[in-house]
Short mmCIF file of C-alpha atoms in Angstrom, two decimals:
data_model
loop_
_atom_site.label_atom_id
_atom_site.label_comp_id
_atom_site.label_asym_id
_atom_site.label_seq_id
_atom_site.Cartn_x
_atom_site.Cartn_y
_atom_site.Cartn_z
CA MET Y 632 0.06 -0.06 -0.02
CA ALA Y 633 1.28 3.45 -0.87
CA ALA Y 634 2.06 5.85 1.73
CA HIS Y 635 -0.69 8.78 1.00
CA ILE Y 636 -0.44 11.57 3.84
CA GLU Y 637 -2.75 14.23 2.93
CA ILE Y 638 -5.58 16.99 4.82
CA GLN Y 639 -9.01 17.34 3.30
CA GLY Y 640 -9.49 20.79 2.46
CA GLY Y 641 -12.41 22.56 1.04
CA ALA Y 642 -14.10 21.72 -2.65
CA GLY Y 643 -12.03 18.50 -2.67
CA GLU Y 644 -8.71 20.43 -2.47
CA THR Y 645 -5.30 19.02 -0.50
CA ARG Y 646 -3.00 21.34 1.67
CA PRO Y 647 -0.09 20.28 3.22
CA PRO Y 648 0.21 18.85 6.64
CA GLU Y 649 0.78 21.27 9.57
CA HIS Y 650 4.50 21.40 10.93
CA PRO Y 651 5.00 19.65 14.28
CA LEU Y 652 5.83 23.02 15.68
CA ASP Y 653 2.82 24.50 14.95
CA ALA Y 654 0.24 21.87 16.17
CA GLY Y 655 -1.70 22.96 19.09
CA THR Y 656 -1.32 26.49 18.46
CA ARG Y 657 -3.83 29.15 17.21
CA LEU Y 658 -1.09 31.84 16.08
CA SER Y 659 -0.62 32.54 12.26
CA PHE Y 660 3.07 32.56 10.81
CA ARG Y 661 2.72 35.98 10.25
CA THR Y 662 1.48 36.67 13.89
CA LYS Y 663 4.37 34.56 14.84
CA VAL Y 664 6.78 36.60 12.89
CA VAL Y 665 5.42 39.97 14.18
CA LEU Y 666 6.21 38.81 17.55
CA VAL Y 667 10.08 37.66 16.56
CA TRP Y 668 10.66 41.35 15.32
CA THR Y 669 8.76 42.66 18.52
CA GLY Y 670 11.30 40.83 20.41
CA ILE Y 671 14.26 41.67 18.52
CA PHE Y 672 13.41 45.51 18.93
CA ALA Y 673 12.72 44.80 22.34
CA LEU Y 674 16.32 43.32 23.04
CA LEU Y 675 17.65 46.56 20.74
CA GLY Y 676 15.75 48.73 23.22
CA ILE Y 677 17.64 46.95 26.15
CA PHE Y 678 20.58 47.01 24.58
CA PHE Y 679 20.14 51.11 23.88
CA TRP Y 680 19.23 51.58 27.46
CA LEU Y 681 22.44 49.59 28.92
CA ALA Y 682 24.38 51.51 26.24
CA LYS Y 683 23.24 55.05 27.60
CA PHE Y 684 22.85 55.95 24.36
CA ASP Y 685 22.29 60.04 24.54
CA ILE Y 686 18.59 59.69 22.53
CA ALA Y 687 18.03 63.82 23.40
CA TRP Y 688 21.13 64.25 20.89
CA MET Y 689 19.99 61.52 18.38
CA ASN Y 690 16.95 63.22 18.45
CA ARG Y 691 18.41 66.99 17.80
CA THR Y 692 20.87 65.94 15.15
CA PHE Y 693 18.00 63.62 13.55
CA LYS Y 694 17.24 66.32 11.21
CA PHE Y 695 20.71 67.43 10.27
CA ILE Y 696 21.67 64.18 8.96
CA ILE Y 697 18.21 63.12 7.10
CA THR Y 698 18.88 66.46 5.24
CA GLY Y 699 21.41 64.61 3.41
CA VAL Y 700 19.00 61.98 1.68
CA TRP Y 701 18.38 64.16 -1.32
CA VAL Y 702 22.43 63.81 -1.99
CA THR Y 703 22.25 60.16 -1.49
CA VAL Y 704 19.60 59.56 -3.84
CA VAL Y 705 20.23 62.07 -6.41
CA ILE Y 706 23.76 60.16 -6.93
CA ALA Y 707 22.32 57.06 -6.72
CA ILE Y 708 19.62 57.24 -9.67
CA VAL Y 709 22.16 59.24 -11.71
CA SER Y 710 24.97 56.97 -11.17
CA ILE Y 711 22.45 53.73 -12.22
CA PHE Y 712 21.14 55.85 -15.23
CA PHE Y 713 24.51 55.53 -16.83
CA ALA Y 714 25.56 52.20 -15.44
CA VAL Y 715 22.52 50.48 -17.15
CA VAL Y 716 23.83 52.42 -20.30
CA LEU Y 717 27.39 51.02 -19.60
CA ALA Y 718 26.15 47.79 -19.16
CA LEU Y 719 23.97 47.77 -22.25
CA LEU Y 720 27.03 49.04 -24.10
CA GLY Y 721 29.12 46.28 -22.54
CA SER Y 722 26.60 43.49 -22.54
CA LEU Y 723 26.70 44.34 -26.43
CA GLY Y 724 30.08 44.10 -27.00
CA ARG Y 725 30.84 41.26 -24.84
CA LEU Y 726 28.24 39.39 -27.49
CA SER Y 727 29.79 40.92 -30.49
CA LYS Y 728 31.87 38.91 -32.88
CA ASN Y 729 33.83 42.09 -33.72
CA ALA Y 730 37.15 41.61 -31.82
CA VAL Y 731 37.47 45.21 -30.80
CA ALA Y 732 34.05 45.70 -29.43
CA TYR Y 733 34.96 42.09 -27.61
CA GLY Y 734 38.01 43.19 -26.07
CA VAL Y 735 37.55 46.79 -25.20
CA SER Y 736 34.35 45.13 -23.03
CA GLY Y 737 36.31 42.48 -21.59
CA PHE Y 738 39.09 44.58 -20.66
CA TYR Y 739 36.36 47.29 -19.22
CA THR Y 740 34.53 44.24 -16.89
CA SER Y 741 37.74 42.89 -15.79
CA PHE Y 742 39.49 46.10 -14.90
CA TYR Y 743 36.51 47.43 -12.86
CA ARG Y 744 35.19 44.17 -11.40
CA GLY Y 745 38.77 43.40 -10.09
CA THR Y 746 39.58 46.53 -8.18
CA PRO Y 747 37.84 47.80 -5.23
CA LEU Y 748 35.50 50.83 -5.81
CA ILE Y 749 37.34 53.03 -3.23
CA VAL Y 750 40.14 52.84 -5.32
CA GLN Y 751 38.44 53.86 -8.40
CA ILE Y 752 37.06 56.64 -6.52
CA PHE Y 753 40.23 58.43 -5.62
CA LEU Y 754 41.23 57.14 -9.42
CA VAL Y 755 38.85 59.41 -10.87
CA TYR Y 756 39.14 62.32 -8.12
CA LEU Y 757 42.98 62.15 -7.68
CA ALA Y 758 44.29 60.93 -10.70
CA LEU Y 759 42.49 62.72 -13.72
CA PRO Y 760 43.81 66.00 -12.48
CA GLN Y 761 47.62 64.77 -12.43
CA ILE Y 762 46.96 63.42 -15.85
CA GLY Y 763 45.50 66.76 -17.12
CA SER Y 764 48.57 68.72 -15.75
CA SER Y 765 51.21 66.14 -17.52
CA LEU Y 766 49.40 66.35 -20.95
CA GLN Y 767 49.36 70.03 -20.26
CA ASP Y 768 53.02 70.30 -19.65
CA ARG Y 769 53.84 68.49 -22.69
CA GLY Y 770 51.62 70.84 -24.61
CA LEU Y 771 49.22 67.93 -25.76
CA ILE Y 772 46.46 70.17 -24.28
CA GLY Y 773 45.91 73.73 -23.36
CA SER Y 774 44.65 75.03 -20.00
CA THR Y 775 41.25 75.14 -20.75
CA LEU Y 776 40.97 71.89 -21.72
CA ALA Y 777 43.26 70.70 -18.35
CA ARG Y 778 40.57 72.49 -16.19
CA TYR Y 779 38.09 69.95 -17.54
CA PHE Y 780 40.13 67.11 -15.64
CA VAL Y 781 39.56 68.65 -12.48
CA LEU Y 782 36.90 67.30 -10.98
CA SER Y 783 34.15 68.27 -8.00
CA ALA Y 784 33.92 64.96 -5.39
CA VAL Y 785 30.00 64.30 -6.46
CA LEU Y 786 30.92 64.16 -10.13
CA ALA Y 787 33.90 62.18 -9.61
CA GLY Y 788 31.81 59.67 -7.41
CA ILE Y 789 28.99 59.58 -10.02
CA ILE Y 790 31.57 58.70 -12.53
CA ALA Y 791 33.40 55.80 -10.27
CA LEU Y 792 29.84 54.45 -9.37
CA SER Y 793 28.67 54.20 -12.91
CA LEU Y 794 31.69 52.57 -14.13
CA ASN Y 795 31.66 50.34 -11.32
CA TYR Y 796 28.22 49.12 -11.46
CA GLY Y 797 27.96 48.96 -15.06
CA ALA Y 798 30.74 46.59 -15.33
CA TYR Y 799 29.16 44.18 -13.16
CA MET Y 800 25.72 44.79 -14.76
CA THR Y 801 27.04 43.98 -18.11
CA GLU Y 802 27.11 40.57 -17.24
CA ILE Y 803 23.35 40.68 -15.70
CA PHE Y 804 22.37 42.29 -19.11
CA ARG Y 805 24.47 39.71 -21.02
CA ALA Y 806 22.63 36.87 -19.51
CA GLY Y 807 19.20 38.54 -19.91
CA ILE Y 808 19.82 38.97 -23.70
CA LEU Y 809 21.03 34.99 -23.85
CA SER Y 810 17.83 34.04 -21.88
CA VAL Y 811 16.03 35.05 -24.90
CA GLY Y 812 15.14 31.93 -26.92
CA PRO Y 813 16.83 31.63 -30.68
CA ASP Y 814 13.47 31.00 -31.82
CA GLN Y 815 12.95 34.73 -31.41
CA THR Y 816 15.56 35.79 -33.39
CA GLU Y 817 15.34 33.18 -35.89
CA ALA Y 818 11.73 34.77 -36.40
CA ALA Y 819 12.79 38.27 -36.63
CA ASP Y 820 15.35 37.51 -39.11
CA ALA Y 821 12.61 35.58 -41.11
CA LEU Y 822 10.75 38.86 -41.06
CA GLY Y 823 13.99 41.07 -42.54
CA MET Y 824 14.91 42.72 -39.54
CA SER Y 825 17.89 44.17 -39.11
CA TYR Y 826 20.34 43.69 -36.13
CA LYS Y 827 19.29 47.12 -34.78
CA GLN Y 828 15.53 46.24 -35.13
CA ARG Y 829 15.91 43.08 -33.85
CA MET Y 830 17.48 44.23 -30.51
CA ARG Y 831 14.99 46.82 -30.39
CA ARG Y 832 11.83 45.26 -30.91
CA VAL Y 833 12.46 41.61 -30.25
CA VAL Y 834 15.42 40.67 -27.72
CA LEU Y 835 15.90 43.59 -25.51
CA PRO Y 836 11.82 44.11 -24.60
CA GLN Y 837 11.82 40.23 -23.30
CA ALA Y 838 15.37 40.58 -22.21
CA PHE Y 839 14.39 43.45 -19.80
CA LYS Y 840 11.99 41.37 -17.82
CA VAL Y 841 14.95 39.04 -16.67
CA ILE Y 842 17.31 42.22 -16.22
CA ILE Y 843 14.91 44.22 -13.85
CA PRO Y 844 15.11 42.48 -10.79
CA PRO Y 845 19.12 41.88 -10.46
CA THR Y 846 18.98 45.43 -11.52
CA GLY Y 847 16.64 46.60 -8.85
CA ASN Y 848 19.43 45.22 -6.33
CA GLU Y 849 22.40 46.42 -8.03
CA PHE Y 850 20.51 50.26 -7.27
CA ILE Y 851 19.67 49.23 -3.45
CA ALA Y 852 23.35 48.16 -3.16
CA MET Y 853 24.35 51.47 -4.80
CA ILE Y 854 22.59 53.55 -2.29
CA LYS Y 855 24.66 52.16 0.26
CA ASP Y 856 27.82 52.97 -1.44
CA THR Y 857 27.27 56.21 -2.24
CA ALA Y 858 28.47 56.60 1.65
CA LEU Y 859 31.97 55.99 -0.40
CA VAL Y 860 31.90 59.45 -1.93
CA SER Y 861 31.91 61.33 1.39
CA LEU Y 862 35.83 59.95 1.94
CA ILE Y 863 36.60 62.76 -0.67
CA ALA Y 864 36.15 66.56 0.08
CA SER Y 865 33.06 67.84 -0.78
CA SER Y 866 31.35 71.41 0.07
CA ILE Y 867 28.74 71.20 2.90
CA PHE Y 868 25.76 71.73 0.20
CA TRP Y 869 26.49 68.25 -0.97
CA TYR Y 870 27.06 66.58 2.58
CA ASP Y 871 25.29 62.80 2.07
CA ILE Y 872 23.89 61.22 5.10
CA PHE Y 873 27.11 59.48 5.96
CA LYS Y 874 29.30 62.86 5.70
CA ARG Y 875 26.67 64.69 7.77
CA ALA Y 876 26.73 61.82 10.36
CA THR Y 877 30.62 61.64 10.61
CA VAL Y 878 30.41 65.73 10.75
CA ALA Y 879 28.13 65.49 13.70
CA GLY Y 880 29.46 62.83 15.86
CA ASN Y 881 33.13 64.13 15.75
CA HIS Y 882 32.00 67.52 16.72
CA ASP Y 883 29.96 66.37 19.74
CA PHE Y 884 32.00 63.21 20.26
CA LYS Y 885 28.78 61.24 19.77
CA ASN Y 886 30.02 59.06 17.02
CA LEU Y 887 28.28 56.05 17.98
CA GLU Y 888 25.03 57.88 18.14
CA ALA Y 889 25.69 59.50 14.98
CA LEU Y 890 26.03 55.96 13.40
CA VAL Y 891 23.23 54.37 14.62
CA VAL Y 892 20.94 57.07 13.21
CA THR Y 893 22.70 56.87 9.96
CA ALA Y 894 22.40 52.90 10.06
CA GLY Y 895 18.43 53.51 10.46
CA ILE Y 896 18.05 56.06 7.95
CA TYR Y 897 19.84 53.79 5.30
CA TRP Y 898 17.98 50.82 6.43
CA ALA Y 899 14.79 52.94 5.79
CA LEU Y 900 15.48 54.14 2.05
CA THR Y 901 16.52 50.41 0.98
CA ALA Y 902 13.18 49.54 2.68
CA ILE Y 903 11.24 51.86 0.82
CA PHE Y 904 13.29 50.99 -2.54
CA THR Y 905 12.94 47.41 -2.24
CA LEU Y 906 8.87 47.95 -1.86
CA PHE Y 907 9.03 50.22 -5.41
CA GLN Y 908 11.54 47.37 -6.63
CA THR Y 909 8.80 44.94 -5.89
CA LYS Y 910 5.86 46.82 -7.43
CA LEU Y 911 7.97 47.22 -10.40
CA GLU Y 912 8.78 43.44 -10.80
CA THR Y 913 5.05 42.48 -10.16
CA ARG Y 914 4.13 45.00 -13.38
CA VAL Y 915 6.71 43.98 -15.73
CA SER Y 916 6.38 40.06 -15.09
CA LYS Y 917 2.23 40.31 -15.80
CA GLY Y 918 1.78 37.54 -18.99
CA TYR Y 919 5.63 36.41 -18.39
CA VAL Y 920 6.27 34.83 -15.09
CA ARG Y 921 3.42 32.00 -13.96
CA GLN Y 922 2.47 32.38 -10.29
CA ALA Y 923 3.66 29.25 -8.41
CA GLY Y 924 1.12 27.42 -6.51
CA THR Y 925 -1.71 28.08 -8.74
CA PRO Y 926 -2.19 25.73 -11.89
CA SER Y 927 -4.50 25.88 -13.85
CA ARG Y 928 -7.28 23.06 -13.09
CA LYS Y 929 -8.38 21.60 -16.49
CA PRO Y 930 -11.80 19.96 -16.97
CA GLY Y 931 -12.16 16.61 -14.84
CA ALA Y 932 -8.95 17.07 -13.29
CA LYS Y 933 -10.82 17.00 -9.87
CA ARG Y 934 -12.19 13.33 -10.94
CA LEU Y 935 -8.91 12.26 -11.71
CA GLU Y 936 -7.37 13.01 -8.27
CA GLU Y 937 -10.05 11.27 -6.53
CA GLN Y 938 -9.53 8.20 -9.04
CA SER Y 939 -5.71 8.17 -7.99
CA ARG Y 940 -6.61 8.87 -4.44
CA ARG Y 941 -8.57 5.33 -4.19
CA GLU Y 942 -5.91 3.58 -6.35
CA ASP Y 943 -3.10 4.63 -3.55
CA GLU Y 944 -5.89 3.49 -0.76
CA THR Y 945 -6.04 0.21 -2.33
#
């Protein structure tokens, strides 16, 4: 006799057996998760009390620190835009049969994925002015053009973030393009489409449905990496969250309190953008991703299930 364990639900449907730890309790899974989070926050409150945090100072400084949110968001949005452009070009280069395009895109991804982001930021901010000065001394460029090699801290950070994340996202875009079946490109070729038309009308629209989820994760990671821009000099107008926290903490010798406030703000930002990412993924994947756990029931499926159950019982 075949072992068949099931619990009858409504309308002849089956549902999985209860977990042994859930037996005898009336609390739902969501309620238990809420209780766990409540316990964690209670422990954090006890830790705050034992650490003797200056809560009054944290409340006063919160407004000063959170003012830098707009700088963080602007840097992240501008950087992710250029990173997407670089990733698209890099992925097409990696898939190209042109040796020059393939070689340049391969070097780009290898260098920027193989060196730390903080090093890249300082290279753009400190090395470019030195290169411009050397070119000017050799008479290759004029003083007007040499001034363009001197970048502000924010602009240098945007360039470094764009190049770094563009290199990582190149592989994401390449995988998304390769996920489009060969039958799609063959159909486009059969319709007489050129390479540009095929990529724009057939391949990329389908690939973006695969690309968007990991790209959203990269954007959330970039929001946190914008804190590295604060390590290079900038005017107070461009102070981001982390820069404001370090300035306020060093001034009043409240570094721990300032960092705790900063961590909470970054956490809230990532939670907000994660919610937006989830909604975007749901909207884009309509008609493309089949919902798990909701298989279609064909006519007569219920009768076949009952027949199979009787055979197992015998």
